[in-house]
mmCIF file of C-alpha atoms in Angstrom:
data_model
loop_
_atom_site.group_PDB
_atom_site.id
_atom_site.type_symbol
_atom_site.label_atom_id
_atom_site.label_comp_id
_atom_site.label_asym_id
_atom_site.label_seq_id
_atom_site.Cartn_x
_atom_site.Cartn_y
_atom_site.Cartn_z
ATOM 1 C CA MET M 1 14.963 -10.071 13.318
ATOM 2 C CA THR M 2 13.526 -8.919 16.242
ATOM 3 C CA GLU M 3 11.162 -6.494 16.409
ATOM 4 C CA THR M 4 10.468 -4.904 19.943
ATOM 5 C CA THR M 5 8.919 -1.908 19.753
ATOM 6 C CA PRO M 6 5.302 -2.212 21.261
ATOM 7 C CA GLN M 7 2.857 -1.801 18.838
ATOM 8 C CA ALA M 8 5.380 -4.538 16.704
ATOM 9 C CA LEU M 9 4.919 -7.298 19.848
ATOM 10 C CA ARG M 10 1.737 -6.851 20.278
ATOM 11 C CA ALA M 11 1.460 -7.732 16.445
ATOM 12 C CA GLU M 12 3.503 -10.294 17.736
ATOM 13 C CA ALA M 13 1.072 -11.568 20.245
ATOM 14 C CA LEU M 14 -2.181 -11.707 18.511
ATOM 15 C CA GLU M 15 -0.692 -14.098 15.079
ATOM 16 C CA SER M 16 0.770 -16.757 18.137
ATOM 17 C CA LEU M 17 -2.894 -16.504 19.627
ATOM 18 C CA LEU M 18 -4.675 -16.769 15.803
ATOM 19 C CA VAL M 19 -1.863 -18.936 14.717
ATOM 20 C CA GLU M 20 -2.521 -21.028 18.491
ATOM 21 C CA LYS M 21 -5.977 -21.979 17.444
ATOM 22 C CA GLY M 22 -5.826 -22.690 14.395
ATOM 23 C CA LEU M 23 -7.147 -19.753 12.166
ATOM 24 C CA LEU M 24 -4.113 -18.283 11.108
ATOM 25 C CA ASP M 25 -1.286 -20.128 8.995
ATOM 26 C CA PRO M 26 2.227 -17.760 9.326
ATOM 27 C CA ALA M 27 2.430 -18.538 5.146
ATOM 28 C CA THR M 28 -0.345 -16.573 4.192
ATOM 29 C CA VAL M 29 0.280 -13.379 5.460
ATOM 30 C CA ASP M 30 3.952 -13.438 4.111
ATOM 31 C CA GLN M 31 1.665 -14.567 0.985
ATOM 32 C CA VAL M 32 -1.009 -11.273 0.911
ATOM 33 C CA ILE M 33 2.223 -9.034 1.621
ATOM 34 C CA VAL M 34 4.305 -9.839 -1.342
ATOM 35 C CA GLN M 35 1.336 -10.194 -2.846
ATOM 36 C CA TYR M 36 0.714 -6.527 -2.223
ATOM 37 C CA ASN M 37 4.556 -5.092 -1.372
ATOM 38 C CA GLU M 38 5.123 -6.525 -4.893
ATOM 39 C CA ARG M 39 3.031 -8.602 -6.867
ATOM 40 C CA VAL M 40 -0.201 -5.200 -6.941
ATOM 41 C CA GLY M 41 1.732 -2.269 -7.437
ATOM 42 C CA PRO M 42 0.286 0.894 -9.233
ATOM 43 C CA MET M 43 1.900 -1.037 -12.973
ATOM 44 C CA ASN M 44 -1.857 -1.902 -12.627
ATOM 45 C CA GLY M 45 -3.235 0.787 -12.949
ATOM 46 C CA ALA M 46 -0.942 2.410 -15.653
ATOM 47 C CA ARG M 47 -1.411 -0.242 -17.720
ATOM 48 C CA VAL M 48 -6.027 0.066 -17.635
ATOM 49 C CA VAL M 49 -4.334 3.108 -18.089
ATOM 50 C CA ALA M 50 -2.457 3.462 -21.715
ATOM 51 C CA LYS M 51 -5.065 0.474 -22.835
ATOM 52 C CA ALA M 52 -7.847 3.262 -22.479
ATOM 53 C CA TRP M 53 -5.824 6.109 -24.153
ATOM 54 C CA THR M 54 -4.933 3.038 -27.253
ATOM 55 C CA ASN M 55 -8.339 1.625 -26.913
ATOM 56 C CA PRO M 56 -11.313 3.836 -27.661
ATOM 57 C CA GLU M 57 -14.043 0.842 -27.053
ATOM 58 C CA PHE M 58 -11.430 -0.006 -23.939
ATOM 59 C CA ARG M 59 -11.730 3.727 -23.203
ATOM 60 C CA LYS M 60 -15.752 3.972 -23.612
ATOM 61 C CA ARG M 61 -16.121 0.615 -21.497
ATOM 62 C CA LEU M 62 -13.966 1.435 -18.687
ATOM 63 C CA LEU M 63 -15.556 4.659 -18.498
ATOM 64 C CA ALA M 64 -18.758 2.362 -18.343
ATOM 65 C CA ASP M 65 -18.241 -0.427 -15.364
ATOM 66 C CA GLY M 66 -14.795 -0.426 -14.672
ATOM 67 C CA THR M 67 -14.648 -3.361 -12.538
ATOM 68 C CA SER M 68 -15.773 -5.132 -15.301
ATOM 69 C CA ALA M 69 -12.965 -3.164 -17.244
ATOM 70 C CA ILE M 70 -9.785 -4.119 -15.597
ATOM 71 C CA ALA M 71 -11.468 -8.476 -14.694
ATOM 72 C CA GLU M 72 -10.305 -8.403 -18.979
ATOM 73 C CA LEU M 73 -6.735 -6.973 -17.759
ATOM 74 C CA GLY M 74 -6.876 -10.840 -15.544
ATOM 75 C CA LEU M 75 -8.172 -7.660 -12.750
ATOM 76 C CA GLU M 76 -9.986 -7.603 -9.695
ATOM 77 C CA GLY M 77 -10.106 -8.954 -5.627
ATOM 78 C CA ALA M 78 -11.714 -7.918 -2.671
ATOM 79 C CA GLN M 79 -11.334 -4.432 -2.596
ATOM 80 C CA THR M 80 -12.451 -3.551 -5.716
ATOM 81 C CA ASP M 81 -15.803 -4.722 -5.913
ATOM 82 C CA LYS M 82 -17.015 -1.945 -8.194
ATOM 83 C CA LEU M 83 -14.979 0.441 -9.661
ATOM 84 C CA VAL M 84 -15.454 4.094 -10.605
ATOM 85 C CA VAL M 85 -13.021 5.154 -13.060
ATOM 86 C CA VAL M 86 -13.132 9.535 -13.266
ATOM 87 C CA GLU M 87 -12.108 10.706 -16.112
ATOM 88 C CA ASN M 88 -9.110 13.494 -16.425
ATOM 89 C CA THR M 89 -10.229 16.332 -19.239
ATOM 90 C CA SER M 90 -9.466 19.705 -20.296
ATOM 91 C CA ASP M 91 -12.745 21.648 -18.407
ATOM 92 C CA VAL M 92 -12.719 18.892 -15.552
ATOM 93 C CA HIS M 93 -10.033 17.592 -12.482
ATOM 94 C CA ASN M 94 -10.789 14.684 -10.782
ATOM 95 C CA LEU M 95 -9.359 14.104 -7.606
ATOM 96 C CA VAL M 96 -9.406 11.235 -5.025
ATOM 97 C CA VAL M 97 -9.743 11.394 -1.022
ATOM 98 C CA CYS M 98 -11.009 8.386 1.592
ATOM 99 C CA THR M 99 -12.162 11.211 3.579
ATOM 100 C CA LEU M 100 -13.015 8.612 7.040
ATOM 101 C CA CYS M 101 -10.240 6.161 6.457
ATOM 102 C CA SER M 102 -7.400 5.061 3.426
ATOM 103 C CA CYS M 103 -10.114 3.347 1.052
ATOM 104 C CA TYR M 104 -8.059 2.891 -2.627
ATOM 105 C CA PRO M 105 -8.505 1.360 -4.369
ATOM 106 C CA TRP M 106 -5.724 -2.532 -4.137
ATOM 107 C CA ALA M 107 -6.285 -3.852 -7.236
ATOM 108 C CA VAL M 108 -5.678 -1.416 -9.752
ATOM 109 C CA LEU M 109 -2.883 0.876 -7.760
ATOM 110 C CA GLY M 110 -1.667 -1.443 -4.543
ATOM 111 C CA LEU M 111 -1.798 -0.046 -1.131
ATOM 112 C CA PRO M 112 -1.625 3.792 -0.714
ATOM 113 C CA PRO M 113 0.851 6.375 -0.207
ATOM 114 C CA LYS M 114 1.217 7.176 3.061
ATOM 115 C CA TRP M 115 0.043 10.690 2.172
ATOM 116 C CA TYR M 116 -3.146 9.141 1.071
ATOM 117 C CA LYS M 117 -3.687 7.986 4.487
ATOM 118 C CA ASP M 118 -2.511 11.134 6.456
ATOM 119 C CA PRO M 119 -5.905 13.368 8.073
ATOM 120 C CA ALA M 120 -4.915 17.028 6.700
ATOM 121 C CA TYR M 121 -4.699 15.739 3.272
ATOM 122 C CA ARG M 122 -7.693 13.957 3.867
ATOM 123 C CA SER M 123 -10.131 17.267 5.447
ATOM 124 C CA ARG M 124 -8.128 19.948 3.116
ATOM 125 C CA VAL M 125 -8.854 17.645 0.025
ATOM 126 C CA VAL M 126 -12.593 18.457 0.141
ATOM 127 C CA ARG M 127 -11.750 22.228 1.224
ATOM 128 C CA GLU M 128 -9.584 23.169 -0.778
ATOM 129 C CA PRO M 129 -8.237 20.589 -3.446
ATOM 130 C CA ARG M 130 -6.734 24.030 -5.276
ATOM 131 C CA LYS M 131 -4.624 24.610 -2.768
ATOM 132 C CA VAL M 132 -3.535 21.105 -2.274
ATOM 133 C CA LEU M 133 -2.826 20.257 -6.229
ATOM 134 C CA GLU M 134 -1.175 23.576 -6.040
ATOM 135 C CA GLU M 135 0.571 21.485 -2.816
ATOM 136 C CA PHE M 136 1.663 18.379 -4.893
ATOM 137 C CA GLY M 137 3.097 21.048 -8.283
ATOM 138 C CA VAL M 138 -0.571 20.748 -10.026
ATOM 139 C CA ALA M 139 -1.695 24.088 -10.565
ATOM 140 C CA LEU M 140 -4.884 23.965 -12.755
ATOM 141 C CA ALA M 141 -6.603 26.767 -15.304
ATOM 142 C CA GLY M 142 -8.486 28.966 -12.568
ATOM 143 C CA ASP M 143 -12.186 28.062 -15.156
ATOM 144 C CA LYS M 144 -11.279 23.940 -14.731
ATOM 145 C CA ALA M 145 -13.899 21.841 -13.054
ATOM 146 C CA ILE M 146 -12.339 20.018 -9.695
ATOM 147 C CA ARG M 147 -14.524 16.986 -9.031
ATOM 148 C CA VAL M 148 -12.987 15.398 -5.209
ATOM 149 C CA TRP M 149 -14.504 11.166 -4.196
ATOM 150 C CA ASP M 150 -15.202 10.357 -1.309
ATOM 151 C CA SER M 151 -14.014 6.627 -1.559
ATOM 152 C CA SER M 152 -16.042 4.280 0.045
ATOM 153 C CA ALA M 153 -16.129 0.170 1.008
ATOM 154 C CA GLU M 154 -18.704 0.117 -1.352
ATOM 155 C CA VAL M 155 -17.287 2.274 -4.164
ATOM 156 C CA ARG M 156 -13.311 3.056 -4.984
ATOM 157 C CA TYR M 157 -12.291 5.843 -8.176
ATOM 158 C CA MET M 158 -9.051 6.004 -10.054
ATOM 159 C CA VAL M 159 -8.761 8.692 -12.090
ATOM 160 C CA LEU M 160 -8.348 7.693 -15.364
ATOM 161 C CA PRO M 161 -5.540 11.223 -16.367
ATOM 162 C CA GLU M 162 -4.803 13.112 -19.589
ATOM 163 C CA PRO M 163 -2.055 10.926 -21.619
ATOM 164 C CA PRO M 164 1.073 13.570 -21.598
ATOM 165 C CA ALA M 165 1.021 16.216 -24.203
ATOM 166 C CA ASP M 166 4.167 14.440 -26.493
ATOM 167 C CA GLY M 167 2.911 11.100 -26.351
ATOM 168 C CA ARG M 168 1.272 10.368 -29.481
ATOM 169 C CA GLY M 169 2.426 7.453 -31.081
ATOM 170 C CA LEU M 170 3.723 6.191 -28.465
ATOM 171 C CA SER M 171 3.393 2.585 -27.964
ATOM 172 C CA GLU M 172 0.334 0.883 -25.236
ATOM 173 C CA ALA M 173 3.826 -0.174 -22.924
ATOM 174 C CA ALA M 174 5.330 3.218 -23.787
ATOM 175 C CA LEU M 175 2.124 4.811 -22.601
ATOM 176 C CA ALA M 176 1.978 2.734 -19.820
ATOM 177 C CA GLU M 177 5.603 3.654 -18.225
ATOM 178 C CA ARG M 178 4.187 7.439 -18.504
ATOM 179 C CA VAL M 179 1.730 6.958 -16.417
ATOM 180 C CA THR M 180 2.364 7.748 -12.841
ATOM 181 C CA ARG M 181 0.188 6.383 -9.228
ATOM 182 C CA ASP M 182 -0.269 9.973 -8.830
ATOM 183 C CA SER M 183 -1.694 10.312 -12.006
ATOM 184 C CA MET M 184 -4.122 8.089 -11.251
ATOM 185 C CA ILE M 185 -5.600 9.403 -7.354
ATOM 186 C CA GLY M 186 -5.046 12.995 -9.349
ATOM 187 C CA VAL M 187 -2.946 14.863 -7.948
ATOM 188 C CA GLU M 188 -0.175 14.989 -10.961
ATOM 189 C CA ILE M 189 -0.658 16.154 -14.199
ATOM 190 C CA LEU M 190 1.591 14.003 -17.001
ATOM 191 C CA MET P 1 5.245 -18.106 -6.698
ATOM 192 C CA SER P 2 8.597 -16.932 -7.065
ATOM 193 C CA GLU P 3 8.560 -16.728 -10.832
ATOM 194 C CA GLU P 4 4.926 -14.202 -11.313
ATOM 195 C CA LEU P 5 7.127 -11.745 -9.135
ATOM 196 C CA ASN P 6 9.698 -11.644 -13.197
ATOM 197 C CA GLY P 7 8.502 -10.300 -15.809
ATOM 198 C CA GLU P 8 5.494 -7.222 -15.340
ATOM 199 C CA LEU P 9 4.880 -7.836 -12.277
ATOM 200 C CA SER P 10 8.460 -7.144 -10.922
ATOM 201 C CA PRO P 11 7.693 -4.378 -8.623
ATOM 202 C CA PRO P 12 8.191 -1.095 -10.967
ATOM 203 C CA MET P 13 10.560 2.006 -9.589
ATOM 204 C CA VAL P 14 9.349 4.860 -10.604
ATOM 205 C CA ASN P 15 6.027 4.135 -9.031
ATOM 206 C CA GLY P 16 7.083 2.089 -6.383
ATOM 207 C CA GLU P 17 7.819 3.580 -3.000
ATOM 208 C CA VAL P 18 8.050 0.398 0.697
ATOM 209 C CA VAL P 19 4.610 1.250 1.434
ATOM 210 C CA PHE P 20 5.401 -0.113 5.166
ATOM 211 C CA ASP P 21 8.084 0.925 6.869
ATOM 212 C CA ALA P 22 8.378 -1.569 9.828
ATOM 213 C CA PRO P 23 8.116 -5.574 9.643
ATOM 214 C CA TRP P 24 5.162 -5.555 12.181
ATOM 215 C CA GLN P 25 2.953 -2.762 9.974
ATOM 216 C CA GLY P 26 3.233 -5.767 6.884
ATOM 217 C CA ARG P 27 2.418 -8.374 9.558
ATOM 218 C CA VAL P 28 -0.709 -6.697 10.718
ATOM 219 C CA PHE P 29 -2.454 -5.862 7.119
ATOM 220 C CA GLY P 30 -1.945 -9.143 5.646
ATOM 221 C CA MET P 31 -3.580 -11.353 9.021
ATOM 222 C CA ALA P 32 -6.560 -8.571 8.644
ATOM 223 C CA LYS P 33 -6.382 -9.674 5.122
ATOM 224 C CA SER P 34 -6.609 -12.969 6.062
ATOM 225 C CA LEU P 35 -8.653 -13.282 7.975
ATOM 226 C CA ALA P 36 -11.276 -11.454 6.054
ATOM 227 C CA ASP P 37 -10.068 -13.608 3.066
ATOM 228 C CA ALA P 38 -10.273 -16.520 6.091
ATOM 229 C CA GLY P 39 -14.215 -14.802 6.183
ATOM 230 C CA LEU P 40 -14.070 -14.635 9.812
ATOM 231 C CA TYR P 41 -15.005 -10.771 9.227
ATOM 232 C CA THR P 42 -15.855 -8.689 6.153
ATOM 233 C CA TRP P 43 -14.066 -6.849 5.478
ATOM 234 C CA ASP P 44 -17.058 -3.637 5.670
ATOM 235 C CA GLU P 45 -17.029 -4.891 9.302
ATOM 236 C CA PHE P 46 -13.216 -4.821 9.307
ATOM 237 C CA ARG P 47 -13.759 -0.730 8.087
ATOM 238 C CA ALA P 48 -16.417 0.158 10.621
ATOM 239 C CA CYS P 49 -13.893 -0.316 12.758
ATOM 240 C CA LEU P 50 -11.019 1.386 11.477
ATOM 241 C CA ILE P 51 -13.521 4.557 10.752
ATOM 242 C CA ALA P 52 -14.046 4.292 14.741
ATOM 243 C CA GLU P 53 -10.146 4.427 15.277
ATOM 244 C CA VAL P 54 -9.033 7.100 13.011
ATOM 245 C CA ALA P 55 -12.179 8.730 14.589
ATOM 246 C CA GLY P 56 -11.386 7.826 18.143
ATOM 247 C CA TRP P 57 -7.291 8.888 17.141
ATOM 248 C CA GLU P 58 -8.596 12.214 15.159
ATOM 249 C CA GLY P 59 -10.070 13.604 18.079
ATOM 250 C CA LEU P 60 -7.008 13.643 20.647
ATOM 251 C CA SER P 61 -5.308 14.122 16.765
ATOM 252 C CA GLN P 62 -1.359 15.391 18.632
ATOM 253 C CA GLY P 63 3.010 13.929 17.135
ATOM 254 C CA GLU P 64 2.268 11.550 13.913
ATOM 255 C CA TYR P 65 -0.362 9.799 12.951
ATOM 256 C CA PRO P 66 -0.118 6.626 13.693
ATOM 257 C CA TYR P 67 -1.419 5.031 10.485
ATOM 258 C CA TYR P 68 -1.123 0.777 10.926
ATOM 259 C CA GLU P 69 -0.970 1.281 15.055
ATOM 260 C CA LEU P 70 -4.858 1.816 14.256
ATOM 261 C CA PHE P 71 -5.239 -0.750 11.763
ATOM 262 C CA LEU P 72 -4.256 -2.194 15.288
ATOM 263 C CA GLY P 73 -6.713 -1.218 17.833
ATOM 264 C CA ALA P 74 -9.235 -1.390 14.696
ATOM 265 C CA LEU P 75 -7.886 -5.937 14.112
ATOM 266 C CA GLU P 76 -8.081 -6.516 17.936
ATOM 267 C CA LYS P 77 -11.471 -4.355 17.295
ATOM 268 C CA VAL P 78 -13.488 -6.985 15.348
ATOM 269 C CA LEU P 79 -11.650 -9.295 16.648
ATOM 270 C CA ALA P 80 -12.970 -9.494 19.937
ATOM 271 C CA GLN P 81 -16.472 -8.470 18.667
ATOM 272 C CA LYS P 82 -16.576 -11.610 16.698
ATOM 273 C CA ASP P 83 -15.546 -13.173 20.300
ATOM 274 C CA VAL P 84 -12.308 -14.850 18.523
ATOM 275 C CA VAL P 85 -9.554 -13.103 20.321
ATOM 276 C CA GLU P 86 -10.064 -12.371 23.720
ATOM 277 C CA PRO P 87 -8.324 -8.798 24.434
ATOM 278 C CA ALA P 88 -7.654 -10.145 27.703
ATOM 279 C CA HIS P 89 -5.863 -12.496 26.372
ATOM 280 C CA LEU P 90 -4.455 -10.855 24.567
ATOM 281 C CA THR P 91 -2.679 -8.189 26.562
ATOM 282 C CA ALA P 92 -1.492 -11.246 28.416
ATOM 283 C CA ARG P 93 0.193 -12.763 26.644
ATOM 284 C CA PHE P 94 1.850 -9.107 24.939
ATOM 285 C CA GLU P 95 3.296 -8.839 28.696
ATOM 286 C CA VAL P 96 4.693 -12.020 28.642
ATOM 287 C CA PHE P 97 6.480 -11.275 24.804
ATOM 288 C CA LYS P 98 7.438 -7.809 26.759
ATOM 289 C CA SER P 99 9.307 -9.235 29.910
ATOM 290 C CA ARG P 100 11.123 -11.919 26.678
ATOM 291 C CA PRO P 101 14.411 -11.237 27.475
ATOM 292 C CA ARG P 102 16.413 -9.571 23.997
ATOM 293 C CA GLY P 103 18.249 -11.180 21.329
ATOM 294 C CA HIS P 104 14.686 -13.405 21.336
ATOM 295 C CA ASP P 105 14.150 -14.667 18.173
ATOM 296 C CA HIS P 106 12.625 -18.259 17.163
#
């Protein structure tokens, strides 16, 4: 089906010019879409988190150098030049944003949800993180510190959430299923 | 490639979310990524254009946030900067596509 909105036609016009110039293969574009829509997604991050919960040595490596640690799991990519993983603890809650555009750790979380790109989230999270968290249904104790991490082209952040209270004794695979995308952005507590 | 879509890398149900509201948004994303991978520009150069588009829209700041329109605008800008696609050339092609009879498909 051909889309007929102006944006769709403009995108189609651009693609047709690039294909004519021999600079773009539509099949490559198809592959990228499939890869990011279906293969690269938050389950990659969930595997990383569950491994960190069950393997203290891996957790140490992950917090010291996120990029190298996720490479152990075969995860890397153009957008993870430098991945920094920040750990939620009983004293600190971490929250990730990109105030300037929409930088996001694709390799571990896939493509960002719509609200992450929204101007309201991007500006408010810095100004009033506690209030924004409340709107996401996260009520933090008053004495818990909140750290907001602003992503950039050079550094992408991912939150290592605290494990669910009832997760004790679960296998790594079972724990991975409990990890949500939002918890790795920092807007959900497990 | 199809076998890679199965198994542990299949789309997650709980975490899953449709990322693109319309197919053209996926194409724009796919083009931007493919062309960066091909070395026509760096992702930083694209990002600089995206930041400018986002800032420009926020200066006006009305209506629903048209993220992928801004993304497309950034792609057009970076391709113009690199002398890959001339804006006038693109607009001409766009006009041709706009005047196509409805039901056209290819």
